[in-house]
CSV table of C-alpha atoms and ligand atoms in Angstrom, one decimal:
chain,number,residue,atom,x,y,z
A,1,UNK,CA,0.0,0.0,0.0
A,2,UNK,CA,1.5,3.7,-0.8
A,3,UNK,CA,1.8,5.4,2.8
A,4,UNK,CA,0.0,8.0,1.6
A,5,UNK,CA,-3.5,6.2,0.8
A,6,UNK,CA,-4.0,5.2,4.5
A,7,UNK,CA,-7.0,3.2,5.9
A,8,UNK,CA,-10.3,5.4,6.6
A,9,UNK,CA,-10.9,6.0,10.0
A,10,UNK,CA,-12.4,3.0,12.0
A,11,UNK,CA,-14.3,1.4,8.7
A,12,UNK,CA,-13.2,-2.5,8.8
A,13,UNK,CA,-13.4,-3.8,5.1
A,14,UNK,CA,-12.2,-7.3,6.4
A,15,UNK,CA,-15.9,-7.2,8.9
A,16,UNK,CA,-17.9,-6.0,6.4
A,17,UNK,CA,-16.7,-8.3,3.7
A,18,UNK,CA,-17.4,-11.2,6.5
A,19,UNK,CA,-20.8,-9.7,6.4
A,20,UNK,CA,-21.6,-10.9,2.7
A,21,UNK,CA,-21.5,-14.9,2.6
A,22,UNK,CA,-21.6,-15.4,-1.3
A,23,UNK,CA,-17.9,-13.5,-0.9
A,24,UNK,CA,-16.4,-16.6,1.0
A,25,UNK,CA,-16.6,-18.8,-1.9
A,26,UNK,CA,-14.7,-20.0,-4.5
A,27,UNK,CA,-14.2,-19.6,-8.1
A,28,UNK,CA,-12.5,-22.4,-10.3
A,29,UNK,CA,-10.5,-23.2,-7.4
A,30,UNK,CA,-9.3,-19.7,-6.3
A,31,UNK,CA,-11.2,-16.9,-3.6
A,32,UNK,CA,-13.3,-15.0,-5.4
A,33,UNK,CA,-12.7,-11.5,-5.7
A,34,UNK,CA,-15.4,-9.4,-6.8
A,35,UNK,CA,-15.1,-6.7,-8.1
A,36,UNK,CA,-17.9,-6.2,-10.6
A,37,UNK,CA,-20.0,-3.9,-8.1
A,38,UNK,CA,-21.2,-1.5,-10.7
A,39,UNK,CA,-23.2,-3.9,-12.4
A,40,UNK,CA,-24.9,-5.8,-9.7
A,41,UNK,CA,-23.6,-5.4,-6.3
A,42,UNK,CA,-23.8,-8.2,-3.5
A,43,UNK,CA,-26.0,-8.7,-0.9
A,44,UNK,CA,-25.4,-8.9,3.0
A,45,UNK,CA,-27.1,-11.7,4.8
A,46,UNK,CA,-29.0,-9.3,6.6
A,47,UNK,CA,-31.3,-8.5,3.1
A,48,UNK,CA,-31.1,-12.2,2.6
A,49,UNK,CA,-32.6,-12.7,6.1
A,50,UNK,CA,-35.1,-10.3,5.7
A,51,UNK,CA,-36.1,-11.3,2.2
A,52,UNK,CA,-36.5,-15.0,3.7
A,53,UNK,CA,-38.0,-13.8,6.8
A,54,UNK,CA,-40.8,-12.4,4.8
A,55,UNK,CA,-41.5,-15.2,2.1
A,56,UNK,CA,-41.1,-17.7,5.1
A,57,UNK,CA,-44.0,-15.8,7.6
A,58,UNK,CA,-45.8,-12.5,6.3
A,59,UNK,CA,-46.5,-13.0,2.4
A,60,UNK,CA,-49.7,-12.2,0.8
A,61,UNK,CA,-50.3,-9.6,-2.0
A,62,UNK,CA,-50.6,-6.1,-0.7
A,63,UNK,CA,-53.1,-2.9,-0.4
A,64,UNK,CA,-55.8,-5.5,-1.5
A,65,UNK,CA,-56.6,-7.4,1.5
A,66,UNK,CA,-58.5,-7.3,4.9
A,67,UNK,CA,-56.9,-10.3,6.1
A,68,UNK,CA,-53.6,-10.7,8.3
A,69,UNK,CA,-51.1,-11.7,6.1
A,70,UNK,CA,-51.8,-8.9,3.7
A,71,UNK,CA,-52.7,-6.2,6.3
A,72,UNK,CA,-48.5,-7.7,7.6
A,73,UNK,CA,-47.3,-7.9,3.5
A,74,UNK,CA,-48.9,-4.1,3.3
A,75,UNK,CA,-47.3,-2.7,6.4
A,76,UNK,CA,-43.6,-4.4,5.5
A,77,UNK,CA,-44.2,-2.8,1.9
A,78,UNK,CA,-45.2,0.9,2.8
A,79,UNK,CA,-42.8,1.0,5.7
A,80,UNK,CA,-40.0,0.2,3.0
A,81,UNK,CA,-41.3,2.8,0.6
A,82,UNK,CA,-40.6,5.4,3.9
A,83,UNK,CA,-37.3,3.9,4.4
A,84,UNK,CA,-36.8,4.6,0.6
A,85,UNK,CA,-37.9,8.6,1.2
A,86,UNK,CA,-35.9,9.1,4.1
A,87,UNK,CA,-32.9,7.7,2.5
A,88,UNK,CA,-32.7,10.0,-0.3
A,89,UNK,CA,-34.9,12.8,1.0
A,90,UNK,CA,-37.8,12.7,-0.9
A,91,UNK,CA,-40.3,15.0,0.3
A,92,UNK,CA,-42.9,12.8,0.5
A,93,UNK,CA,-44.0,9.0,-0.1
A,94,UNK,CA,-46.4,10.2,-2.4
A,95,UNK,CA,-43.1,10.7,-4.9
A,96,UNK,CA,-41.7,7.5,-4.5
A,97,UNK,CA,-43.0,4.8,-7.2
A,98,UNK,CA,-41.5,1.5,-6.8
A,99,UNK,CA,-40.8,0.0,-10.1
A,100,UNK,CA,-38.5,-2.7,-11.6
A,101,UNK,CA,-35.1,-0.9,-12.0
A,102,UNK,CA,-33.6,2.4,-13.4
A,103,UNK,CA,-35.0,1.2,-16.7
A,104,UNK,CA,-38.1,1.2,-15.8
A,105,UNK,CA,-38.1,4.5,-13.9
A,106,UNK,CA,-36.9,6.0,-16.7
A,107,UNK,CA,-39.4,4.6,-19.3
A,108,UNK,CA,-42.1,5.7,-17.0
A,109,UNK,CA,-41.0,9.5,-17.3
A,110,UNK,CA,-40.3,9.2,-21.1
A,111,UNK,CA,-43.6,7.5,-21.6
A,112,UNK,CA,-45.7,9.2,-19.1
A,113,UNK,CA,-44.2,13.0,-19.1
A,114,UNK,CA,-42.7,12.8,-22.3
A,115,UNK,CA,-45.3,11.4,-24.6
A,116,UNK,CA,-48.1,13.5,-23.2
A,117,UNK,CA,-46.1,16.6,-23.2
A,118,UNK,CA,-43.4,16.8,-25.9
A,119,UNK,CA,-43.7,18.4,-29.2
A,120,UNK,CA,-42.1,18.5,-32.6
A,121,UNK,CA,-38.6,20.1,-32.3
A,122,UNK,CA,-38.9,20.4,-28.5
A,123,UNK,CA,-35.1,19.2,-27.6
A,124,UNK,CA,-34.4,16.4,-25.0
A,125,UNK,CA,-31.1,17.0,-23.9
A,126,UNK,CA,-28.6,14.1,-23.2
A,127,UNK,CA,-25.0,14.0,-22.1
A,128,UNK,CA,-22.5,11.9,-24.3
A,129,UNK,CA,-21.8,9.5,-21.0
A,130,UNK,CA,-25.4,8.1,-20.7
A,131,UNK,CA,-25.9,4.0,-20.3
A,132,UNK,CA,-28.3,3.0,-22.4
A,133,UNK,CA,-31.2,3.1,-20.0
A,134,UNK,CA,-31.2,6.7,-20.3
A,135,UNK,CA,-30.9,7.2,-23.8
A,136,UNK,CA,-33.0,4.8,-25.9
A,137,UNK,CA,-35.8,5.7,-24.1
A,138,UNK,CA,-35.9,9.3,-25.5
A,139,UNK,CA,-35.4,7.7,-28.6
A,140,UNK,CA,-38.7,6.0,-28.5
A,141,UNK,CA,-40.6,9.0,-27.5
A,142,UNK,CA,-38.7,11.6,-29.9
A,143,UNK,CA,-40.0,9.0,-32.5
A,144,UNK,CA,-43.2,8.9,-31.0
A,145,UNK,CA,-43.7,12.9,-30.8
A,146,UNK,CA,-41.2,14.8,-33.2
A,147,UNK,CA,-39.3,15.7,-30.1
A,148,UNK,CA,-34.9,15.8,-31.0
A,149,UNK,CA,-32.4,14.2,-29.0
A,150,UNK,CA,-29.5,17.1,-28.4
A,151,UNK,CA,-26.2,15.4,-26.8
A,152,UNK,CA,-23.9,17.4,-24.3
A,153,UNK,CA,-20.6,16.5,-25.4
A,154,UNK,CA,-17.7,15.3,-22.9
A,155,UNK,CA,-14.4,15.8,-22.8
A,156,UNK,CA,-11.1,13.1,-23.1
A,157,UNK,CA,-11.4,12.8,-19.4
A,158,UNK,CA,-14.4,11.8,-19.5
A,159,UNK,CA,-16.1,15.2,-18.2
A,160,UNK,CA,-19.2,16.8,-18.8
A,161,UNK,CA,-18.1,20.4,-18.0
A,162,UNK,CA,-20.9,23.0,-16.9
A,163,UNK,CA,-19.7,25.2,-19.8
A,164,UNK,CA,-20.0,22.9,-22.2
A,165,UNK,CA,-23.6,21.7,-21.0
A,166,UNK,CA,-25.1,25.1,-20.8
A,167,UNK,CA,-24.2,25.8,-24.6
A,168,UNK,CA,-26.4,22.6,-25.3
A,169,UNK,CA,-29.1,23.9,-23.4
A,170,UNK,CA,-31.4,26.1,-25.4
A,171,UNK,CA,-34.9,27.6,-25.5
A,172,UNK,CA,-36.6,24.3,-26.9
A,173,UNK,CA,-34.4,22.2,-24.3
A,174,UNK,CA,-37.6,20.6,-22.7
A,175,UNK,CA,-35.8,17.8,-20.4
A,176,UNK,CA,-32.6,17.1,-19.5
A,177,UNK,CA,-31.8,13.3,-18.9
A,178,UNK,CA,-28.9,12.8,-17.4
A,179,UNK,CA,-26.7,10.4,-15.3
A,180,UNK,CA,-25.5,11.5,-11.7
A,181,UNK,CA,-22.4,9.1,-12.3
A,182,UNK,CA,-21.4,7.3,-15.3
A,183,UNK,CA,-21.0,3.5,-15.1
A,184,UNK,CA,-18.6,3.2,-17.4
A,185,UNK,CA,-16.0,5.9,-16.8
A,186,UNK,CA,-16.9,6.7,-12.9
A,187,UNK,CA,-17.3,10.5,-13.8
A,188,UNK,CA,-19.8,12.8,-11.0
A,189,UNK,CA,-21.5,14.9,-13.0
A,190,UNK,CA,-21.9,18.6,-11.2
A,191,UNK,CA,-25.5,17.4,-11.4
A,192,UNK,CA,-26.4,20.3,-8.9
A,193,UNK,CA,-25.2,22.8,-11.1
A,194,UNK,CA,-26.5,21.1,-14.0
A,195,UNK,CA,-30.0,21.3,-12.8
A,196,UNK,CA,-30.6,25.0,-11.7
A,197,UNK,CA,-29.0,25.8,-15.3
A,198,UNK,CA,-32.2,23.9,-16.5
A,199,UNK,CA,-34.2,25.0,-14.5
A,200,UNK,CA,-33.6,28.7,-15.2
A,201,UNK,CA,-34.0,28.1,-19.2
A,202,UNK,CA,-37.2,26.0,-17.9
A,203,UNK,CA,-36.6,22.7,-18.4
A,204,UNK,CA,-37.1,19.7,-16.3
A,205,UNK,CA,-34.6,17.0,-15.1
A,206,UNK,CA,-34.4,13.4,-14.9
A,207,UNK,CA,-31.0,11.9,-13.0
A,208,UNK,CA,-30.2,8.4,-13.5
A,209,UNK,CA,-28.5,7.5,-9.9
A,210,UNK,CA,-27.9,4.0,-10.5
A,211,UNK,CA,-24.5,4.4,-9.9
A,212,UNK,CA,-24.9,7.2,-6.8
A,213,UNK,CA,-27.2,6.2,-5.0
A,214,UNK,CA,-25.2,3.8,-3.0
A,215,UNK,CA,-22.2,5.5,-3.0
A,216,UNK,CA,-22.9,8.8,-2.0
A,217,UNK,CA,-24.9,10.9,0.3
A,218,UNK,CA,-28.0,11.8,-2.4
A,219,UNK,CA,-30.2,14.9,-1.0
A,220,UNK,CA,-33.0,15.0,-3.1
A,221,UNK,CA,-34.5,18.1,-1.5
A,222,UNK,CA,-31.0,19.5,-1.8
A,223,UNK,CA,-30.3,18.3,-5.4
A,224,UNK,CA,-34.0,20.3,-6.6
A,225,UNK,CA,-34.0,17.5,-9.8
A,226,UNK,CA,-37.3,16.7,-10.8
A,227,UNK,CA,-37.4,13.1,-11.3
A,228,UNK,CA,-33.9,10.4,-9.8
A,229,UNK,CA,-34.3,7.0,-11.1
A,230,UNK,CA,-32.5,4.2,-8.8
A,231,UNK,CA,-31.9,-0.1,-8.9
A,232,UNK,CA,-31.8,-1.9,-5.4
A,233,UNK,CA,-29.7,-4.5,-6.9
A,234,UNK,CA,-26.9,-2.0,-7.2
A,235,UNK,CA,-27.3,-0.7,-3.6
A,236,UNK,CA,-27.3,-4.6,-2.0
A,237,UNK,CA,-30.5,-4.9,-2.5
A,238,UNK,CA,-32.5,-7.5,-4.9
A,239,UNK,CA,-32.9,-7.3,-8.8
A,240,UNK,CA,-36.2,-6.5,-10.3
A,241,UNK,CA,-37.0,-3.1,-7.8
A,242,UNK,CA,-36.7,0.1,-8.7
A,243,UNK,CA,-37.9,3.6,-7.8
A,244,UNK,CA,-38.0,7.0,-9.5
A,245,UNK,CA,-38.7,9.8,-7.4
A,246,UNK,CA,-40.7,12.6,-8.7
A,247,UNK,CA,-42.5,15.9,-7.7
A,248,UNK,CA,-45.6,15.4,-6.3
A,249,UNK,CA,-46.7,18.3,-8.9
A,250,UNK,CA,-45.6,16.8,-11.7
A,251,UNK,CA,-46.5,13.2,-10.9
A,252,UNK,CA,-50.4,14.2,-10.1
A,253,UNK,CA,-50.4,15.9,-13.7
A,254,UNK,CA,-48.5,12.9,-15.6
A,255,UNK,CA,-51.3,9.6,-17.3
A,256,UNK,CA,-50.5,6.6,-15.8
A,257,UNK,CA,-48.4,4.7,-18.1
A,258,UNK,CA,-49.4,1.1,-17.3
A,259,UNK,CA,-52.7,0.3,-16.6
A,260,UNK,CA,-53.8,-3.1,-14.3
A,261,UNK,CA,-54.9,-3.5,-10.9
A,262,UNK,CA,-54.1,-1.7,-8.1
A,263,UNK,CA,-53.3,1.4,-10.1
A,264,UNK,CA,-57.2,2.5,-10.2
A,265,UNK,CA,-60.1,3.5,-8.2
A,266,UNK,CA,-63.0,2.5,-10.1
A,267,UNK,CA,-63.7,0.7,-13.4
A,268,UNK,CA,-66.1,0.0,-15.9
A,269,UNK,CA,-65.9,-0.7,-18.9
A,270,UNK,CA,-67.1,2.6,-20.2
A,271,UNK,CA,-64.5,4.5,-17.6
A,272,UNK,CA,-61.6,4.2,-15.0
A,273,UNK,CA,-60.7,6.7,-12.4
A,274,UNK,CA,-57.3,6.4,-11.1
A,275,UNK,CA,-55.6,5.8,-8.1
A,276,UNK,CA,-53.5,8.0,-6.2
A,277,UNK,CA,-50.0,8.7,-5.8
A,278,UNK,CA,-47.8,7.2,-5.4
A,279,UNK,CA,-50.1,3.9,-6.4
A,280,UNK,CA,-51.6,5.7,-9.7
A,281,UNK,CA,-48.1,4.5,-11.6
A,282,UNK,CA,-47.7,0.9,-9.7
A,283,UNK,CA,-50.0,-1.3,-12.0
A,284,UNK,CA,-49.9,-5.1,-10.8
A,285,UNK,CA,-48.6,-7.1,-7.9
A,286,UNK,CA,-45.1,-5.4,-7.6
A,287,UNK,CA,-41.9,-7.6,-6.4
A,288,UNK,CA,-43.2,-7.3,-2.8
A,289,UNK,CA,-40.3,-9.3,-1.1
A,290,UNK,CA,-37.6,-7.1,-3.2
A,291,UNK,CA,-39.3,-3.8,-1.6
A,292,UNK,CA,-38.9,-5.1,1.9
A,293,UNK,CA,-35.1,-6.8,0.8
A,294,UNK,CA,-33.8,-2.8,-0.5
A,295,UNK,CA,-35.1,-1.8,2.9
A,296,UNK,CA,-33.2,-4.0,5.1
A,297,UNK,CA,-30.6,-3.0,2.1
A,298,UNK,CA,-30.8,1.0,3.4
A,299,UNK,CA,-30.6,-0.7,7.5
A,300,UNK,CA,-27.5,-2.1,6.4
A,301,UNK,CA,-25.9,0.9,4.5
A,302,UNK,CA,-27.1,3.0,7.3
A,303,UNK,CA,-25.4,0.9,9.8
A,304,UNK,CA,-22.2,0.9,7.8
A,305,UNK,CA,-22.8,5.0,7.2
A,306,UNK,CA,-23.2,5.8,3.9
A,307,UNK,CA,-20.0,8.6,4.0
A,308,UNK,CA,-18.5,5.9,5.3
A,309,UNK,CA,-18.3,3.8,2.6
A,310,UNK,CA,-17.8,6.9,0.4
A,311,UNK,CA,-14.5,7.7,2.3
A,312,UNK,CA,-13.5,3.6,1.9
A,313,UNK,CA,-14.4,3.6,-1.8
A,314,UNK,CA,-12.7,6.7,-2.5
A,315,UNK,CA,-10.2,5.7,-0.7
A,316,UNK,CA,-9.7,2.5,-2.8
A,317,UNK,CA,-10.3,4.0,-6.0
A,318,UNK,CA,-7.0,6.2,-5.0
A,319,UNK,CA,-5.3,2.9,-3.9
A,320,UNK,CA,-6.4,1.0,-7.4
A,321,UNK,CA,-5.5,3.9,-9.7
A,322,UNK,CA,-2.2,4.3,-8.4
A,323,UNK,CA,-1.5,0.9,-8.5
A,324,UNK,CA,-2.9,0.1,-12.2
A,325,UNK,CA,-1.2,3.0,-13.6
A,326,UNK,CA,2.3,1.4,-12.7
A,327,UNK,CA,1.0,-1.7,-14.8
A,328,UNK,CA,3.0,-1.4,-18.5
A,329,UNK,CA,0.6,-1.2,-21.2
A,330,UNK,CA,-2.9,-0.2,-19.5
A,331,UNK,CA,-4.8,2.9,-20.0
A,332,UNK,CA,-7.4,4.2,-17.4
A,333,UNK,CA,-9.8,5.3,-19.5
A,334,UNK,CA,-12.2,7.9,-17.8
A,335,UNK,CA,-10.1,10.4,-16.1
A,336,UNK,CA,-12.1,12.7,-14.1
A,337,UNK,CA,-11.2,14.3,-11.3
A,338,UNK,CA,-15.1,13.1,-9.5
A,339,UNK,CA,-15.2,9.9,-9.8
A,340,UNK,CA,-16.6,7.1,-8.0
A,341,UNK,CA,-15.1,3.6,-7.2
A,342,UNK,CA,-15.2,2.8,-11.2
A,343,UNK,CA,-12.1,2.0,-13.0
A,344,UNK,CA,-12.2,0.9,-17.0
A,345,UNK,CA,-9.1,0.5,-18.6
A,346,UNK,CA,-7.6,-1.4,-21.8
A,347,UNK,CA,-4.7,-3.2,-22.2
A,348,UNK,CA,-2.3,-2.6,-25.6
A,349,UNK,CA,-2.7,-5.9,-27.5
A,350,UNK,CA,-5.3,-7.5,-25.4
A,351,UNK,CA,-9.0,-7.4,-26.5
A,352,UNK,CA,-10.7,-7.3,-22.7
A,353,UNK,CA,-12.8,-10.1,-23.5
A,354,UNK,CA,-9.8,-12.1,-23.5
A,355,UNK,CA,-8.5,-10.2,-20.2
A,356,UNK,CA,-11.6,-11.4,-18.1
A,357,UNK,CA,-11.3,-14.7,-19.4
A,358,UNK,CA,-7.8,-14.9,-17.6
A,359,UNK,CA,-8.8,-13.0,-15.2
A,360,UNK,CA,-11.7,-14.9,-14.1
A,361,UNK,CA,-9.5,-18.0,-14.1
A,362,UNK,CA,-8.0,-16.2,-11.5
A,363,UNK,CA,-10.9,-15.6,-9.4
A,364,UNK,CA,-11.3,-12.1,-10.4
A,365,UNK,CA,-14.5,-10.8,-11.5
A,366,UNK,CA,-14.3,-7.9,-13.5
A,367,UNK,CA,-16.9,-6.6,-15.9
A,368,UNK,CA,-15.6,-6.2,-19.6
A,369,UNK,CA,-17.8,-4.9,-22.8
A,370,UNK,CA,-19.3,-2.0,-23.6
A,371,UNK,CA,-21.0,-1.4,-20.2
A,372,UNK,CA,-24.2,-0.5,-22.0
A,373,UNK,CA,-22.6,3.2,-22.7
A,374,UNK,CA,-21.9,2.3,-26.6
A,375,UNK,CA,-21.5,6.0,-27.6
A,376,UNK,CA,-18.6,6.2,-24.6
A,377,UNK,CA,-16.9,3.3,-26.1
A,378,UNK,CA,-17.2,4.7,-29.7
A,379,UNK,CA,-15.9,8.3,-27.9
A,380,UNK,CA,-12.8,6.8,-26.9
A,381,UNK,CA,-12.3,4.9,-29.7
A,382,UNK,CA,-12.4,1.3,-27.9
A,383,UNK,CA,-14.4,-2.1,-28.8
A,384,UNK,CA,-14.8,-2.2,-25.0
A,385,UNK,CA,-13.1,-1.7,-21.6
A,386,UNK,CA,-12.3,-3.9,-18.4
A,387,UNK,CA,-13.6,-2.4,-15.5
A,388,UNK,CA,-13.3,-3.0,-11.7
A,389,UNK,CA,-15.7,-1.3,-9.2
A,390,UNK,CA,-15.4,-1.4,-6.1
A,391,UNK,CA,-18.2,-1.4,-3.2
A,392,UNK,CA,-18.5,-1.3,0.5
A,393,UNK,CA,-17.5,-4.8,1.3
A,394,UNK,CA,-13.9,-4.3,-1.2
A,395,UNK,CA,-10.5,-4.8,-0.2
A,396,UNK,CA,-6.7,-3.8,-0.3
A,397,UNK,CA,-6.5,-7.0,-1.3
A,398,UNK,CA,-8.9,-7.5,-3.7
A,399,UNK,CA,-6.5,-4.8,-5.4
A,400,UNK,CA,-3.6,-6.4,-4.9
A,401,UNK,CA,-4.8,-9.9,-6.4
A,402,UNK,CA,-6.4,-7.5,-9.8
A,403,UNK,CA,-2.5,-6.5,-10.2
A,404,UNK,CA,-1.6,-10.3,-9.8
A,405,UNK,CA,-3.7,-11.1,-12.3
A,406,UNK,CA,-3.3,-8.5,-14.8
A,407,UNK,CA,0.5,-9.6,-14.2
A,408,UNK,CA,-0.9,-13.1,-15.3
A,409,UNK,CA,-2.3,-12.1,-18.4
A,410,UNK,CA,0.6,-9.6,-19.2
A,411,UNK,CA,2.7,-13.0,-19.4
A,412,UNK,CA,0.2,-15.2,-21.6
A,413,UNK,CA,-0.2,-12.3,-24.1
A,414,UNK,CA,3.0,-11.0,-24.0
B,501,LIG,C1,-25.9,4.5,-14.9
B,501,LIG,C2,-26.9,3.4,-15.1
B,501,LIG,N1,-28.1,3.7,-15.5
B,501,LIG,C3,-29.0,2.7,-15.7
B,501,LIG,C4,-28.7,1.4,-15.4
B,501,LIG,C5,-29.8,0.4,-15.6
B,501,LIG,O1,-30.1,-0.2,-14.4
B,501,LIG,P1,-31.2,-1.4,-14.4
B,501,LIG,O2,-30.6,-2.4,-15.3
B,501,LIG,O3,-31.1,-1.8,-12.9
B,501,LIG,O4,-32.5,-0.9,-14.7
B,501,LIG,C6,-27.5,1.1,-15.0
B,501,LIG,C7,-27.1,-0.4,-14.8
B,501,LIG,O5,-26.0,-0.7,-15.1
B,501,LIG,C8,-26.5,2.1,-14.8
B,501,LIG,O6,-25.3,1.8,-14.4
């Protein structure tokens, strides 16, 4: 370790890892070390306990029935959605809609918000880092309503600069869609800053926290965004849950976008009245047991301390770049001087499929592709990147045994 990156405080990686069991095992022979956090993190037993506890004793559907189970199910599910507001400071639970990931979140706004409201030539601004989730959904409803998809560009760091975002803004800009950190280059956006320039020219704004939310205090009262789209699976939580946060002003004028049970008050078959927030855009039995998992997931990142982790992370991500940077041949790609615990990086003469092949063998799990950010991989001139990303539970070591075996495949390419 360089004496200057020194541990954080009292935060005890080695306990915390202890604290996710799937972390213990073993890959073809070796200790797995995982470091592919970014794109679905692990889970502690504690949401595993509570995920179990709840299939094992309380379930029934919810908000439909009188009897105990469901009135238990109910009370598990709307206690979660509070856990959800107070963790990112919505100002109400009116504004949180669970859904089933970022995706989803997003689609709802394009679909909802955007198909009732855009107009031909009304711009839907972009930034040039977004993952896929945020971009061809404003492809569909540009298609769908005339609107045009403007792109604030980035620059070789990998940085969406405040300048360079304002000149894309313009008097058409209707919504701005962008991410709060990018999962493939680890760049925090000034998403603050971003917003009241919006704001002042009158447009609204969506941020796609996938990758924030669990790494970073998020202050949604603070922020003043409109709509923040988040996944539980990325924040130790389960897969298939998601929320998006909106203003209670704008949700109430929005159509619902999916229409089912649960989602209405009355219906014949000449009318339906709907229901009412947050319930008006939650059509269908949701993924109950997830909901109640991504609460025990915010017990156990409140335990830890969410600037907690923030220090560790940032803290490794020092410890990982210094260290990778020394290895002949790689290039960090995404260079910013905010980033998150997100490194992607090539190495000269080695196509990174092939690099997390051999890596794997070694027990390292490290993403490689294009991330689902194409237009970043195109930017930088790459077919795709490696990238390691680190979470709460990560490790000195788990950086030391990434150098090992990028050492490793060093030899076999070389
Ligand atoms: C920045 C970002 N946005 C959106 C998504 C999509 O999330 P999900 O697949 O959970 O809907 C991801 C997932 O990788 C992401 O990293």
């Amino acid at each position: 370790m360089n004496a200057n990156i020194k541990p954080v405080g009292t935060y005890d990686a080695e306990r915390v890892w202890r604290d996710f069991p799937i972390l213990r095992r073993e890959v073809h022979g070796r200790p797995l070390v995982f470091l592919d956090s970014a794109a679905s993190s692990q889970r502690p037993a504690s949401v595993v306990a509570a995920v179990d506890r709840y299939e094992t004793f309380h379930h029934a559907n919810v908000h439909r029935g009188v009897h105990q189970l469901s009135q238990e199910a109910t009370a598990l599910f709307e206690k979660a959605r509070e856990r959800v507001r107070g963790y990112v400071n919505a100002a109400s639970t009116r504004e949180v809609i669970f859904t089933r990931g970022t995706t989803e979140s997003i689609n709802l706004v394009a679909q909802s918000w955007g198909r009732s409201t855009l107009q031909p030539g009304d711009e839907i601004l972009l930034t040039a880092l977004e993952h896929h989730a945020n971009i061809v959904p404003w492809q569909f409803v540009a298609q769908q309503t005339g609107a045009v998809i403007k792109v604030a560009p980035m620059d070789r760091r990998g940085v969406v600069s405040i300048d360079a975002f304002g000149a894309a803004l313009s008097e058409r800009t209707k919504i701005v869609a962008c991410a709060h950190v990018s999962n493939a280059l680890g760049t925090v956006l000034p998403v603050r800053e971003i917003t009241r320039l919006a704001h002042a020219r009158g447009a609204l704004v969506l941020l796609d926290g996938a990758q924030a939310v669990p790494h970073q205090r998020v202050d949604l009262q603070a922020l003043e965004c409109d709509f923040y789209a988040f996944s539980a699976h990325k924040m130790y939580g389960s897969t298939g849950v998601g929320v998006l946060v909106g203003r209670e002003r704008l949700l109430e004028s929005m159509p619902p976008w999916q229409g089912g049970g649960d989602m209405i008050l009355t219906v014949s078959f000449e009318k339906t009245t709907f229901n009412a927030l947050p319930f008006k855009f939650e059509a269908g039995t949701p993924n109950i047991s997830g909901v109640i998992g991504l609460a025990a997931a915010i017990d156990y990142i409140e335990s830890l301390g969410i600037d907690a982790i923030h220090a560790h992370e940032q803290r490794l991500l020092a410890l990982a770049t210094q260290q990778l940077e020394r290895v002949p041949g790689l290039t960090i790609i995404g260079t910013a001087p905010d980033k998150a615990s997100v490194i992607s990086f090539t190495i000269d003469g080695v196509h990174p499929h092939d690099l997390g092949t051999i890596l794997d063998a070694e027990g390292v799990a490290v993403r490689t592709g294009h991330h689902c950010a194409m237009p970043v991989m195109e930017f930088f001139d790459v077919p795709a990147t490696a990238r390691a990303s680190f979470a709460c539970y990560s490790r000195d070591s788990d950086i030391d045994a990434l150098v090992a075996a990028l050492g490793k495949a060093r030899e076999v390419f070389s």
